[in-house]
CSV table of C-alpha atoms and ligand atoms in Angstrom, one decimal:
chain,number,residue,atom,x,y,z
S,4,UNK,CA,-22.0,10.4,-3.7
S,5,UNK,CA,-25.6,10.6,-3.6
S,6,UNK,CA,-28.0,10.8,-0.8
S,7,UNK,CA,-30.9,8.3,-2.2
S,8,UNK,CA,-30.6,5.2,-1.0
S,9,UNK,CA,-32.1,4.0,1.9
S,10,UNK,CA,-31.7,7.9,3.5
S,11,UNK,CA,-34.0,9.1,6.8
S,12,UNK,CA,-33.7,11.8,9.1
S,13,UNK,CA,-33.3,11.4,13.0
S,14,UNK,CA,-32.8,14.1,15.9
S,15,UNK,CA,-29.3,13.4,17.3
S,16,UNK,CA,-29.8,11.9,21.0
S,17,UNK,CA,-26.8,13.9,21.7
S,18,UNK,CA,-27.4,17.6,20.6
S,19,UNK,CA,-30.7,17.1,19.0
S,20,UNK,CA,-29.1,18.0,15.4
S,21,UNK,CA,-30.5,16.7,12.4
S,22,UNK,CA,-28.7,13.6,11.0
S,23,UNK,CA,-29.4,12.3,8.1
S,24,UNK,CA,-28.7,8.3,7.5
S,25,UNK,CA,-28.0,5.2,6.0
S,26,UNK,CA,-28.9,2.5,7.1
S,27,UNK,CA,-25.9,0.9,5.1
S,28,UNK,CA,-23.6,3.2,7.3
S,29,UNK,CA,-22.9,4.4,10.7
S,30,UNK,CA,-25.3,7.0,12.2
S,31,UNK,CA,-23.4,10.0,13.4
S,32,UNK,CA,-23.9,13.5,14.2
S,33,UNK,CA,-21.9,16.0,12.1
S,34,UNK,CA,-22.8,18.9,14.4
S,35,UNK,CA,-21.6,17.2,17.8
S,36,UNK,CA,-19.8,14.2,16.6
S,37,UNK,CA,-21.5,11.8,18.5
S,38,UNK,CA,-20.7,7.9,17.2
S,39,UNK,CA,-18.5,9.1,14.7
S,40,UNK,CA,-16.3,6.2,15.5
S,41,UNK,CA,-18.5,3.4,17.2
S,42,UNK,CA,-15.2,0.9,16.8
S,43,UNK,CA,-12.8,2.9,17.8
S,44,UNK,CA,-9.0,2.3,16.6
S,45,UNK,CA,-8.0,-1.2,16.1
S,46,UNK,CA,-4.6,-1.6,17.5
S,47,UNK,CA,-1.9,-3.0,14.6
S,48,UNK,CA,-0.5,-6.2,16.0
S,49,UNK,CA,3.1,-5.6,16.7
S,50,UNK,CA,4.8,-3.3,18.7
S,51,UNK,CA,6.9,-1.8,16.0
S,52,UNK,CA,4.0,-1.2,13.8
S,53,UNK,CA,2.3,0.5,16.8
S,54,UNK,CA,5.2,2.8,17.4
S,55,UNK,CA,5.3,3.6,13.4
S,56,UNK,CA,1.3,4.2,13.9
S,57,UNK,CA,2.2,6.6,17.0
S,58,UNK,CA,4.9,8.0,15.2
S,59,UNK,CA,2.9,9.2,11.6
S,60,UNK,CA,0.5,10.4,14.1
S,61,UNK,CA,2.5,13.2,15.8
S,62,UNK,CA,4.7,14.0,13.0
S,63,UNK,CA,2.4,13.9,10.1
S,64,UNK,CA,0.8,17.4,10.8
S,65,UNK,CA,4.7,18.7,11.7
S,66,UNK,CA,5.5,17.6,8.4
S,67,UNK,CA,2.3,18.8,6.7
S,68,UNK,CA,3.5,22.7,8.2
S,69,UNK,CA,7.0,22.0,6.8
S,70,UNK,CA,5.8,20.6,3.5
S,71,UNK,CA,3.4,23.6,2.7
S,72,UNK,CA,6.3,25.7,3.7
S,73,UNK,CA,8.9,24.6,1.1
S,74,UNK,CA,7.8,21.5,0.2
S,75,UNK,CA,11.3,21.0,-1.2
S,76,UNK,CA,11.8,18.1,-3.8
S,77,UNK,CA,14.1,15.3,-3.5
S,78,UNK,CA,13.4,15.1,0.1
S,79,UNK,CA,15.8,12.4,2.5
S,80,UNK,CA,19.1,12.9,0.9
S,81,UNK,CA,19.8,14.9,4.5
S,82,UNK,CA,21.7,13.2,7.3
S,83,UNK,CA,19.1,10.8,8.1
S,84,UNK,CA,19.6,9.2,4.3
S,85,UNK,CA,22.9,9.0,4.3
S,86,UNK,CA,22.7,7.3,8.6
S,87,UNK,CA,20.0,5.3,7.0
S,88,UNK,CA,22.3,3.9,4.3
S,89,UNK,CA,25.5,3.7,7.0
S,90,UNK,CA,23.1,1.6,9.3
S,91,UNK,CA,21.9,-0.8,5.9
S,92,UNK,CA,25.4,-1.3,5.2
S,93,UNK,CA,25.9,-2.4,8.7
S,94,UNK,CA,23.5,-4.8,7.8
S,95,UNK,CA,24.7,-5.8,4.9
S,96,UNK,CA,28.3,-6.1,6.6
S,97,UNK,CA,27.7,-9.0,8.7
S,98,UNK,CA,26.3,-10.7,6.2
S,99,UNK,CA,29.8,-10.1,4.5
S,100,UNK,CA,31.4,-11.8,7.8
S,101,UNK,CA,28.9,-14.6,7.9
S,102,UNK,CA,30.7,-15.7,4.5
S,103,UNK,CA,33.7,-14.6,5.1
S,104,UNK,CA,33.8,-16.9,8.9
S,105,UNK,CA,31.9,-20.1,6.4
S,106,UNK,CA,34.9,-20.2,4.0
S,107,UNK,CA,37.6,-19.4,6.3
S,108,UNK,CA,35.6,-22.5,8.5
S,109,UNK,CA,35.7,-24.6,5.1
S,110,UNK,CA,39.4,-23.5,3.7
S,111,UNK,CA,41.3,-22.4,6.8
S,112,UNK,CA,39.7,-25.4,9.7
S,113,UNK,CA,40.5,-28.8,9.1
S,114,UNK,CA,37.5,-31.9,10.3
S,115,UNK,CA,34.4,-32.4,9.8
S,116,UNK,CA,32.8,-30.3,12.1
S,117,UNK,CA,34.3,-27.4,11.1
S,118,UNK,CA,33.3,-28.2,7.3
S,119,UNK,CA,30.0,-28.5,9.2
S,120,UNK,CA,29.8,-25.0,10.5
S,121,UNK,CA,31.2,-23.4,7.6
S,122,UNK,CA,28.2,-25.1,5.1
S,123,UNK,CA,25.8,-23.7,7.7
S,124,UNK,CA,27.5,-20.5,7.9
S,125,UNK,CA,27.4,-19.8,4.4
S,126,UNK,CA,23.9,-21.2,4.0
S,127,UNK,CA,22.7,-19.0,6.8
S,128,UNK,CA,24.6,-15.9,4.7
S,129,UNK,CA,22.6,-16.6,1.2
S,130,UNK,CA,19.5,-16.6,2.8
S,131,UNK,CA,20.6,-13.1,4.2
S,132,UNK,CA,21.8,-11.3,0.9
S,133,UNK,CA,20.5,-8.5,-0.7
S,134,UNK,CA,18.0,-9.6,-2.5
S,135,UNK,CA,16.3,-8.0,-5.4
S,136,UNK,CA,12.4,-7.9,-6.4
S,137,UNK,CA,11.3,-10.3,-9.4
S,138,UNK,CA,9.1,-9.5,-12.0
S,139,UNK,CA,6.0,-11.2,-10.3
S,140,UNK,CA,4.8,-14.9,-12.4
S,141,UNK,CA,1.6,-15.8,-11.6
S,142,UNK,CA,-0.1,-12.8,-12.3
S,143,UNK,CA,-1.9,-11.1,-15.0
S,144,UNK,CA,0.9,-9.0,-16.3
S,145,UNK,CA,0.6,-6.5,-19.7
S,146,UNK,CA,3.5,-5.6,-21.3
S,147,UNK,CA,4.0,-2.3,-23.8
S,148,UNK,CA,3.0,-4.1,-26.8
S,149,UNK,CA,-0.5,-5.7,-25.3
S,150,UNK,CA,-1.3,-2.0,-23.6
S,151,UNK,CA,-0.4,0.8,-26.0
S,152,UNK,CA,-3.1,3.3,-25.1
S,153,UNK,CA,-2.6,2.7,-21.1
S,154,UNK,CA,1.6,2.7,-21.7
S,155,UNK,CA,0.9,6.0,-23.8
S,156,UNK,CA,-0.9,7.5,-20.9
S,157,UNK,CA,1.8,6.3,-18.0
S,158,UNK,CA,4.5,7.8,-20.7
S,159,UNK,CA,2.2,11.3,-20.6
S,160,UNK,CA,2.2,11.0,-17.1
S,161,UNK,CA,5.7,9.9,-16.8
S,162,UNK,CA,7.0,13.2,-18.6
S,163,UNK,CA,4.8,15.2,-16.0
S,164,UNK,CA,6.6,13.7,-13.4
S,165,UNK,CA,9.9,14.2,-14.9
S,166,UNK,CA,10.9,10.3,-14.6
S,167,UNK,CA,11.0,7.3,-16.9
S,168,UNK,CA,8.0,5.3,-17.9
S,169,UNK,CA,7.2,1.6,-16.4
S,170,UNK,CA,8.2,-1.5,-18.0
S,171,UNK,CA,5.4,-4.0,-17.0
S,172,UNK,CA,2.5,-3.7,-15.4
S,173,UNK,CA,1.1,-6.2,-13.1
S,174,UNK,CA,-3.1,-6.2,-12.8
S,175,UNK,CA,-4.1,-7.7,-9.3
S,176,UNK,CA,-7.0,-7.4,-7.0
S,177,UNK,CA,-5.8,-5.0,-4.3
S,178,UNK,CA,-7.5,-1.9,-3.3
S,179,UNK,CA,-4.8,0.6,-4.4
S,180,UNK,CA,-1.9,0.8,-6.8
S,181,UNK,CA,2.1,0.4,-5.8
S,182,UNK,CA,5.3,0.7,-8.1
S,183,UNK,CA,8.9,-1.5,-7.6
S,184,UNK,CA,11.6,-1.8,-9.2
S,185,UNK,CA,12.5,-5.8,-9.9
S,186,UNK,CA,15.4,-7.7,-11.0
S,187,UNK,CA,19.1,-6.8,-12.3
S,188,UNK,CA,18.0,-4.6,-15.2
S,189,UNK,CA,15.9,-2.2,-12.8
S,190,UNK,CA,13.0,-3.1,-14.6
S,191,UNK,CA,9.7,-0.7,-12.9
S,192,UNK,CA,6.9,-2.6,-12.0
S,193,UNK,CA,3.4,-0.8,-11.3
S,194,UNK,CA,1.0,-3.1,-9.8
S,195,UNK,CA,-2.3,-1.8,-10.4
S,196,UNK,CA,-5.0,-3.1,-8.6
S,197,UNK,CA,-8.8,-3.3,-10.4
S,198,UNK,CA,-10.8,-2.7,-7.6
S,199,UNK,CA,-8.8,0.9,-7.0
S,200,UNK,CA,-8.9,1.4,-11.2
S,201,UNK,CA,-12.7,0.3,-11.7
S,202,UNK,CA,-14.3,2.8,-9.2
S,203,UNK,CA,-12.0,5.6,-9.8
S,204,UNK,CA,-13.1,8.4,-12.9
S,205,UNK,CA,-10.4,8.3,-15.5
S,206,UNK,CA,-9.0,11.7,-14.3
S,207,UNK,CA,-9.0,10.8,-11.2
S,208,UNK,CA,-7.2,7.5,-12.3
S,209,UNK,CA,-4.3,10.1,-14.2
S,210,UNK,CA,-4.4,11.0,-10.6
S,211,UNK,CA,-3.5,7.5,-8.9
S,212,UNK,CA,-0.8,6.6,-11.8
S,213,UNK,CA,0.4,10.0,-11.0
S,214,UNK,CA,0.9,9.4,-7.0
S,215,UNK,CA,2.9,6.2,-7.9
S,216,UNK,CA,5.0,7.5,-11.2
S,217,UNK,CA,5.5,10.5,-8.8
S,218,UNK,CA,7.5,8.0,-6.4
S,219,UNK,CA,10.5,7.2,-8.6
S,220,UNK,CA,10.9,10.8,-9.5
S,221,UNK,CA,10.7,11.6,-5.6
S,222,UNK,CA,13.9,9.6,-4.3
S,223,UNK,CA,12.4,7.8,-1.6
S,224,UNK,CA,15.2,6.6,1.1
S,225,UNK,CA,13.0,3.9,1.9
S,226,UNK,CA,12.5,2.5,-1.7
S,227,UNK,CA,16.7,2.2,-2.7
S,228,UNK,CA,18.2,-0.6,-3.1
S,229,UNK,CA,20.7,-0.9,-0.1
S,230,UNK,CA,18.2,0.3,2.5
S,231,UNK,CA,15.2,-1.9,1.1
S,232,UNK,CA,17.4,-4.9,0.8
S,233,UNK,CA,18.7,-4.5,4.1
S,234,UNK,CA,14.8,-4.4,5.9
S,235,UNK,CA,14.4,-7.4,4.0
S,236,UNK,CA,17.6,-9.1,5.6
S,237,UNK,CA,16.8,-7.7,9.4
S,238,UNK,CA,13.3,-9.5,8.9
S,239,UNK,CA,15.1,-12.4,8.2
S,240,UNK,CA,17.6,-12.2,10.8
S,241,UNK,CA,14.3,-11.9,13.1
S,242,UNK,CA,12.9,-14.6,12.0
S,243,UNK,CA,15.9,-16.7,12.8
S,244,UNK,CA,15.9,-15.1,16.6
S,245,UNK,CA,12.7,-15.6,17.2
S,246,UNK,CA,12.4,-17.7,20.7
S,247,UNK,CA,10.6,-21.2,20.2
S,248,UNK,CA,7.9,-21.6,22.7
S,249,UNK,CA,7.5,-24.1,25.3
S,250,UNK,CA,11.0,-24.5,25.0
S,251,UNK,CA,12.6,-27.9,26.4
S,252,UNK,CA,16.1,-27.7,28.3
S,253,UNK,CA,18.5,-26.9,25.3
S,254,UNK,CA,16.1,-24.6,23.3
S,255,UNK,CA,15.5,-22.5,26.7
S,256,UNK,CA,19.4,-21.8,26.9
S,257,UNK,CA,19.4,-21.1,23.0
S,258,UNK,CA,16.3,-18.5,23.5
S,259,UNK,CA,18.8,-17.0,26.2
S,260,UNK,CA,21.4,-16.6,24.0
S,261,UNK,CA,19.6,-14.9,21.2
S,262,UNK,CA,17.9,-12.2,23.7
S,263,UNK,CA,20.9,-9.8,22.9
S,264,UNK,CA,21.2,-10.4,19.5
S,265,UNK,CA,17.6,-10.5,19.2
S,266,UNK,CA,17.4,-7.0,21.2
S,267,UNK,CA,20.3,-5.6,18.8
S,268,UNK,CA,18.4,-5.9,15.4
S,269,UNK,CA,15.4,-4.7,16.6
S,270,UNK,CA,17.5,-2.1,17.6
S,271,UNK,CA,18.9,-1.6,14.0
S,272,UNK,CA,15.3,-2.2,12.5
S,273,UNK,CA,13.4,0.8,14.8
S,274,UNK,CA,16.7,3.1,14.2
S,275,UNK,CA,16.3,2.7,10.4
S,276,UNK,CA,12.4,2.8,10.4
S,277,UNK,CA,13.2,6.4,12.3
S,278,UNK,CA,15.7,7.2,9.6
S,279,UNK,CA,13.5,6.4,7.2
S,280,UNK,CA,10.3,7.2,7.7
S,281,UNK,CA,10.0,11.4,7.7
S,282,UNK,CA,11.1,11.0,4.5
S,283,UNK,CA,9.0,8.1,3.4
S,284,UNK,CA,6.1,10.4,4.4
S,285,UNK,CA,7.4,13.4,2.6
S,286,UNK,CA,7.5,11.3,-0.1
S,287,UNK,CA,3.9,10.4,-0.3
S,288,UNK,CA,3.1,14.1,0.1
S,289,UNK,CA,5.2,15.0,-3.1
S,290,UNK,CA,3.8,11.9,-4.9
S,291,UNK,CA,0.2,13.5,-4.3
S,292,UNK,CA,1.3,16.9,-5.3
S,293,UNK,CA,2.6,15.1,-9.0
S,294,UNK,CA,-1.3,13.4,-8.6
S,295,UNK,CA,-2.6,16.8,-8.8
S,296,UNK,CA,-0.5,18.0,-11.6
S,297,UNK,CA,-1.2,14.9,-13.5
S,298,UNK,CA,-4.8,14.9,-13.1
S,299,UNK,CA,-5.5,18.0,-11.1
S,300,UNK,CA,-6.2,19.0,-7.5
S,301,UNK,CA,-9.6,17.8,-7.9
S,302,UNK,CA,-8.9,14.3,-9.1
S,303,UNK,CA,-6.2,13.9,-6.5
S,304,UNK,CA,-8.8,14.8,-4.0
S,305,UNK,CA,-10.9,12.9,-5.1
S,306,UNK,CA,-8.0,10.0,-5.0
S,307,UNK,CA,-7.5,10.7,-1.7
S,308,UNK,CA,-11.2,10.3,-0.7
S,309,UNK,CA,-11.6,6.8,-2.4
S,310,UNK,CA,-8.4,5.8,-0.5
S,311,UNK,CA,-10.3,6.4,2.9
S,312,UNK,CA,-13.3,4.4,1.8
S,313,UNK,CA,-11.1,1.6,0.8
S,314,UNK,CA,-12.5,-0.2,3.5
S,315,UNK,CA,-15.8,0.1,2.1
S,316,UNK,CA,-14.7,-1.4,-1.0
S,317,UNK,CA,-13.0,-4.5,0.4
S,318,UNK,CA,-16.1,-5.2,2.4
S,319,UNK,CA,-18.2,-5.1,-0.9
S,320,UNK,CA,-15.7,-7.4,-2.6
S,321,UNK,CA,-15.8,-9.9,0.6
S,322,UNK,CA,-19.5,-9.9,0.7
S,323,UNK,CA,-19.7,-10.5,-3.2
S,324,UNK,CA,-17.3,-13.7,-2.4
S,325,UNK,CA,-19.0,-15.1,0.5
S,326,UNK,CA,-22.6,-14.7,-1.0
S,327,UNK,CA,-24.1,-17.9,-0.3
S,328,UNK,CA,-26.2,-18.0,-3.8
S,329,UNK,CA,-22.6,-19.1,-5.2
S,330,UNK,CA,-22.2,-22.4,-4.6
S,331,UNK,CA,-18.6,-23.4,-3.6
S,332,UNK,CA,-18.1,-25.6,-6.6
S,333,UNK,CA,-20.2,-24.8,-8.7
S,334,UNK,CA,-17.4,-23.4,-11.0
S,335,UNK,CA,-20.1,-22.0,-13.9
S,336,UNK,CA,-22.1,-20.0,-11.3
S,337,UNK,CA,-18.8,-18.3,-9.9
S,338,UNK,CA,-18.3,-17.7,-13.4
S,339,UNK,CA,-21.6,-15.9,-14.2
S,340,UNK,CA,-21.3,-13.9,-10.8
S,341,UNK,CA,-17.3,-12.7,-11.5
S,342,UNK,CA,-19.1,-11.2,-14.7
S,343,UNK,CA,-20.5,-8.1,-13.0
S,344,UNK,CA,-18.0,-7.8,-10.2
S,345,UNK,CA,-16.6,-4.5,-11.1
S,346,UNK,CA,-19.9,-2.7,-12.2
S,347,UNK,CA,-21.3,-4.1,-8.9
S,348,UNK,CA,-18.4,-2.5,-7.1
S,349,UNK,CA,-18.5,0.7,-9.0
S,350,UNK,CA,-22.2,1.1,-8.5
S,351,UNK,CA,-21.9,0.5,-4.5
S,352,UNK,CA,-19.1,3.1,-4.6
S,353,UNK,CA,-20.8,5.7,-6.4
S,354,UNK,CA,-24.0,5.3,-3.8
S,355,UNK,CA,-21.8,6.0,-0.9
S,356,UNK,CA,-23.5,9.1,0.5
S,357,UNK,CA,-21.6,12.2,1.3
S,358,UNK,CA,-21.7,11.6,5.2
S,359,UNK,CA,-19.9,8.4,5.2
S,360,UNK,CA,-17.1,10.1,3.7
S,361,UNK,CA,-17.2,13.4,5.7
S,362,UNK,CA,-17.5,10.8,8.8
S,363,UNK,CA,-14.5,9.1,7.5
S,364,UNK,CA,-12.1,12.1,7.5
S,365,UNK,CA,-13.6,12.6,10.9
S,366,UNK,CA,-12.3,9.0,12.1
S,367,UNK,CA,-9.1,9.6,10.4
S,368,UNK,CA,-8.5,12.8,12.3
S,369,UNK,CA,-9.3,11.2,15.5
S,370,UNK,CA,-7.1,7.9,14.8
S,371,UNK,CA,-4.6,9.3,12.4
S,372,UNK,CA,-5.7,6.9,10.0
S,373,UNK,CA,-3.2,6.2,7.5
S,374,UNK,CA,-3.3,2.9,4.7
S,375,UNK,CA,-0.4,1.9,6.8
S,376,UNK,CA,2.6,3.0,8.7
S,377,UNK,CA,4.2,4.2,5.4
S,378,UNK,CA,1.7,6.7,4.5
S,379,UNK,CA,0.9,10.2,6.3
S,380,UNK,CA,-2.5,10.2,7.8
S,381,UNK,CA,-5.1,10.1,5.1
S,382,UNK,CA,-7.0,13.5,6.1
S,383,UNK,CA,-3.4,14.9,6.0
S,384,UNK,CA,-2.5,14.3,2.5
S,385,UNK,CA,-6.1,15.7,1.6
S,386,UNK,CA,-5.5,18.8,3.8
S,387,UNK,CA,-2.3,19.2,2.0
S,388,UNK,CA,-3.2,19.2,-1.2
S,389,UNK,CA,-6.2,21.7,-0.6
S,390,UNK,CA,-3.4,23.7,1.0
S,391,UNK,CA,-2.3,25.7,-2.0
S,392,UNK,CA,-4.3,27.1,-4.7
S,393,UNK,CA,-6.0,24.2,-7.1
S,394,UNK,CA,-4.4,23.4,-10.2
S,395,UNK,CA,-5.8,22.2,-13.4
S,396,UNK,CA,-4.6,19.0,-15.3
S,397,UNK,CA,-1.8,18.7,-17.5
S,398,UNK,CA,-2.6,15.2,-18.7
S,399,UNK,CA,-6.2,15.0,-19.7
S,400,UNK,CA,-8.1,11.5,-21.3
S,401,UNK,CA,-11.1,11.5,-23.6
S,402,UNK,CA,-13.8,8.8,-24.5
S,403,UNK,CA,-12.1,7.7,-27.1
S,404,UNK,CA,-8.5,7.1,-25.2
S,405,UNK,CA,-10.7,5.5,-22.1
S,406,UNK,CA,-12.2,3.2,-24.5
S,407,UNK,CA,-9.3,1.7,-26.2
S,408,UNK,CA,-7.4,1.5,-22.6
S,409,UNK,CA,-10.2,-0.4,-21.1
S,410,UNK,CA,-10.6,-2.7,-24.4
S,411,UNK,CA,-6.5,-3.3,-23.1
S,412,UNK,CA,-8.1,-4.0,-19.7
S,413,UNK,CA,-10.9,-6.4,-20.6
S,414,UNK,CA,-9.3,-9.3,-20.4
S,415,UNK,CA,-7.6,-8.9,-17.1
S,416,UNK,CA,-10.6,-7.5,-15.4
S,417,UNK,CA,-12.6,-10.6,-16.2
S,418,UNK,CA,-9.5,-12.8,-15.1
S,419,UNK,CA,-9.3,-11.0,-11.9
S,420,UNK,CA,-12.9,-11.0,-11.3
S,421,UNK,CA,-12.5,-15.2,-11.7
S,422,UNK,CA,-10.0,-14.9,-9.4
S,423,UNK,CA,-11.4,-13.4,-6.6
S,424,UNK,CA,-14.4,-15.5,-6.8
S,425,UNK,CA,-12.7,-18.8,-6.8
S,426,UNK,CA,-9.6,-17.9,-4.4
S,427,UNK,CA,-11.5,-15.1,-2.4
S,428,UNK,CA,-10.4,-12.0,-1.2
S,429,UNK,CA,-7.4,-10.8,0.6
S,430,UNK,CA,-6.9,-7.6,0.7
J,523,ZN,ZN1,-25.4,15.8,17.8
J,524,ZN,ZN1,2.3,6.4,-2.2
C-alpha cells in the first residue's frame, strides 16, 4: 500500500478537503465522501439473488451484534437446520415418487405408452437425484505426496481448527479459495486459486487456508449433504419449468400448466435460502475468527482487505489477457508473457494506495458489498474481527517452509499462468 505512484493532491469540489489521488483509481473525498462510489451498485441479475443481496444487507450487522455477543460455535443446528433439512427431504421425496410412478408405469401399466411414460419418468428422476461433487479432472490438482510442505502446513492449520486435513487440492485461477467435499468416500477438496495465493503474504495466506479449513469444523447447514444436494435438484427442477418463449399453441398451454409448479419450487428454493442463510453467514464469521487464530487478527485483516480489492485484481488479470502486444496465436509470445503473470499481479497489488482500500470499505458500507449472497458484507467480517482484542498466530511459516511450498507450487503457477493467457479470464 504505498502512496507513490502516479499520486497528486486536489481541493475536493465538494468540502474543499485535501484529496490525495491516483490517477489509476477513483478520486474521492475521505472527509465528505463525495464520489466515493461513481458506479453505484450493480443490481445481481435475478430476483432471488437480489432478495439474498437485500437480505445479507439488513441482517449482517444483526448478526455481527449477535456474533460478538456469544459468537457460539456450531452455529445452524437450531430449528431452522433441522426445517432446512425437513424442506430438502421434501425435495428429495418427490424425486422418490418420480421413480416410484416410472416403475409402477413400467411393471404395474400394460402398452406402450405407458412403458413410454414410465422411461421418461424415471429418466426425468435420475437427472434429479442427489448428486455428489467429483473430484474435479481437468485441473491442476496436487496430491499429499507432490505437496508435502503445503499438506504439512494445511495439517498445522487443520489441528488449529480442530478438523481433519484435505485430501487434494485443486490449483485454479479464481480470485479466492473454496473447500468441498467430493465423491462417496467424502474426500475434501480445497480449491485454491493463484491469483488470491500469489498476492497474499504467507501469514496472511495461513489466514485464507484458515477461513476455509475453518468451514468443515464450523457445520455449515448449507454445505451438508442432504440440503446441498437438494439446491442442486430445485435448480434442476427450474430448469425443467422454465416457460419457452414465443411459445406456439401447445407450448403456451404447457407454460400454463407449469406456472404452479413453477411458483411452488421457487417457493421451496426462497424458504430454504431463508433457512439457510443466517447460518451460512455465521459461518463465514466463525471461519474468519479460525483465520485469525491460524494466522492472526492481522493477517485475517489483512485477508479481508484483499478480498474487497478482488476486483482490482481480476481487472489486472483481464487487462494482462487482452493486451494487444500478445498476438492471438502466436502461442510462444503468450508463453513469454504467462511468465511474469503473478509477479506482475503481485506488484500492481502491492502499489494499491491506502485510499483505494479505505474507499472500498466505504462502498461496501454503502452497498453491503459482499463476494456474493453467501458471504456477510465484506466491511462486516472486518469490523468483526477488529471487534475483540487481536490475537497473535498460532501457526507461523518461515523462509525456509515458504520456499519449499512454493518450489511445490511452481509448476502449477506456470500452468495456470498458460492457461489464463490462452483461454482468458473468467473470474
Ligand atoms: Zn470533500
Ligand atoms: Zn468462507
Amino acid at each position: 500500500m504505498s502512496t507513490t505512484m502516479g499520486e497528486t493532491v486536489l481541493p475536493c469540489p465538494e468540502c474543499g478537503a485535501e484529496i490525495r489521488t491516483d490517477n489509476r483509481f477513483t478520486t474521492w473525498c475521505a472527509a465528505c465522501d463525495w464520489n466515493v462510489d461513481p458506479v453505484g451498485p450493480k443490481e445481481p441479475p435475478g430476483r432471488l439473488d437480489r432478495a439474498r443481496r437485500v437480505w445479507a444487507q439488513r441482517h449482517g450487522e444483526k448478526l455481527l451484534a449477535d456474533m460478538a455477543a456469544d459468537g457460539t460455535p456450531h452455529a445452524g443446528r437450531g430449528v431452522s437446520a433441522v426445517l432446512a433439512n425437513v424442506v430438502a427431504g421434501a425435495v428429495h421425496g418427490m424425486t422418490v415418487v418420480l421413480v416410484a410412478a416410472g416403475i409402477w408405469c413400467m411393471v404395474g401399466a400394460s402398452g406402450a405408452p405407458a412403458m413410454m411414460l414410465g422411461l421418461l419418468l424415471l429418466a426425468l428422476a435420475w437427472t434429479l437425484r442427489p448428486r455428489l461433487v467429483p473430484l474435479p479432472r481437468n485441473e491442476f490438482l496436487l496430491r499429499r505426496a507432490e505437496a508435502p510442505a503445503l499438506y504439512e502446513l494445511l495439517d498445522e492449520i487443520a489441528g488449529v481448527a480442530h478438523t481433519r486435513s484435505v485430501d487434494v487440492v485443486a490449483v485454479d485461477a479464481k480470485v479466492g479459495a473454496r473447500v468441498t467435499t467430493c465423491g462417496v468416500r467424502g474426500q475434501r477438496l480445497l480449491r485454491l486459486g493463484l491469483p488470491m495465493w500469489e498476492i497474499l503474504t504467507p501469514q496472511q495466506r495461513v489466514a485464507l487456508l484458515g477461513h476455509e479449513l475453518g468451514h468443515y469444523s464450523n457445520g455449515d447447514t448449507r454445505r451438508g449433504l442432504i440440503v446441498a444436494t437438494a439446491f442442486r435438484s430445485l435448480t434442476t427442477w427450474r430448469y425443467y419449468l422454465q416457460p419457452m418463449s414465443k411459445p406456439s399453441g401447445l407450448e403456451a398451454l404447457l407454460n400454463l400448466l407449469c406456472v404452479v409448479p413453477r411458483l411452488l419450487i421457487q417457493g421451496a428454493q426462497t424458504l430454504l435460502d431463508q433457512l439457510t442463510a443466517r447460518a451460512g453467514q455465521r459461518t463465514e464469521y466463525l471461519a474468519d475468527s479460525v483465520a485469525a487464530r491460524a494466522g492472526s487478527t492481522e493477517a485475517a485483516v489483512g485477508l479481508v482487505d484483499h478480498i474487497l480489492v478482488a476486483d482490482s485484481a481480476a481487472n489486472t488479470l483481464r487487462r494482462e489477457v487482452n493486451n494487444p502486444r500478445v498476438g492471438r496465436r502466436d502461442s510462444q509470445q503468450a508463453e513469454e508473457k504467462a511468465d511474469g503473470l503473478w509477479e506482475r499481479l503481485t506488484a500492481h497489488m502491492e502499489s494499491i494506495p491506502e485510499h483505494e482500500y479505505e474507499r472500498q470499505r466505504r462502498v461496501g458500507a454503502r452497498r453491503g458489498h459482499s463476494i456474493d449472497s453467501s458471504h456477510p458484507p465484506t466491511h462486516l467480517r472486518r469490523e468483526c474481527l477488529l471487534a475483540g482484542p487481536p490475537i497473535p498466530a498460532l501457526v507461523v511459516t518461515d523462509i525456509d517452509r515458504e520456499q519449499r511450498i512454493a518450489a511445490e507450487l511452481a509448476e502449477a503457477r506456470r500452468q495456470v499462468a498458460r492457461q489464463v493467457m490462452r483461454d482468458g479470464f473468467d473470474d
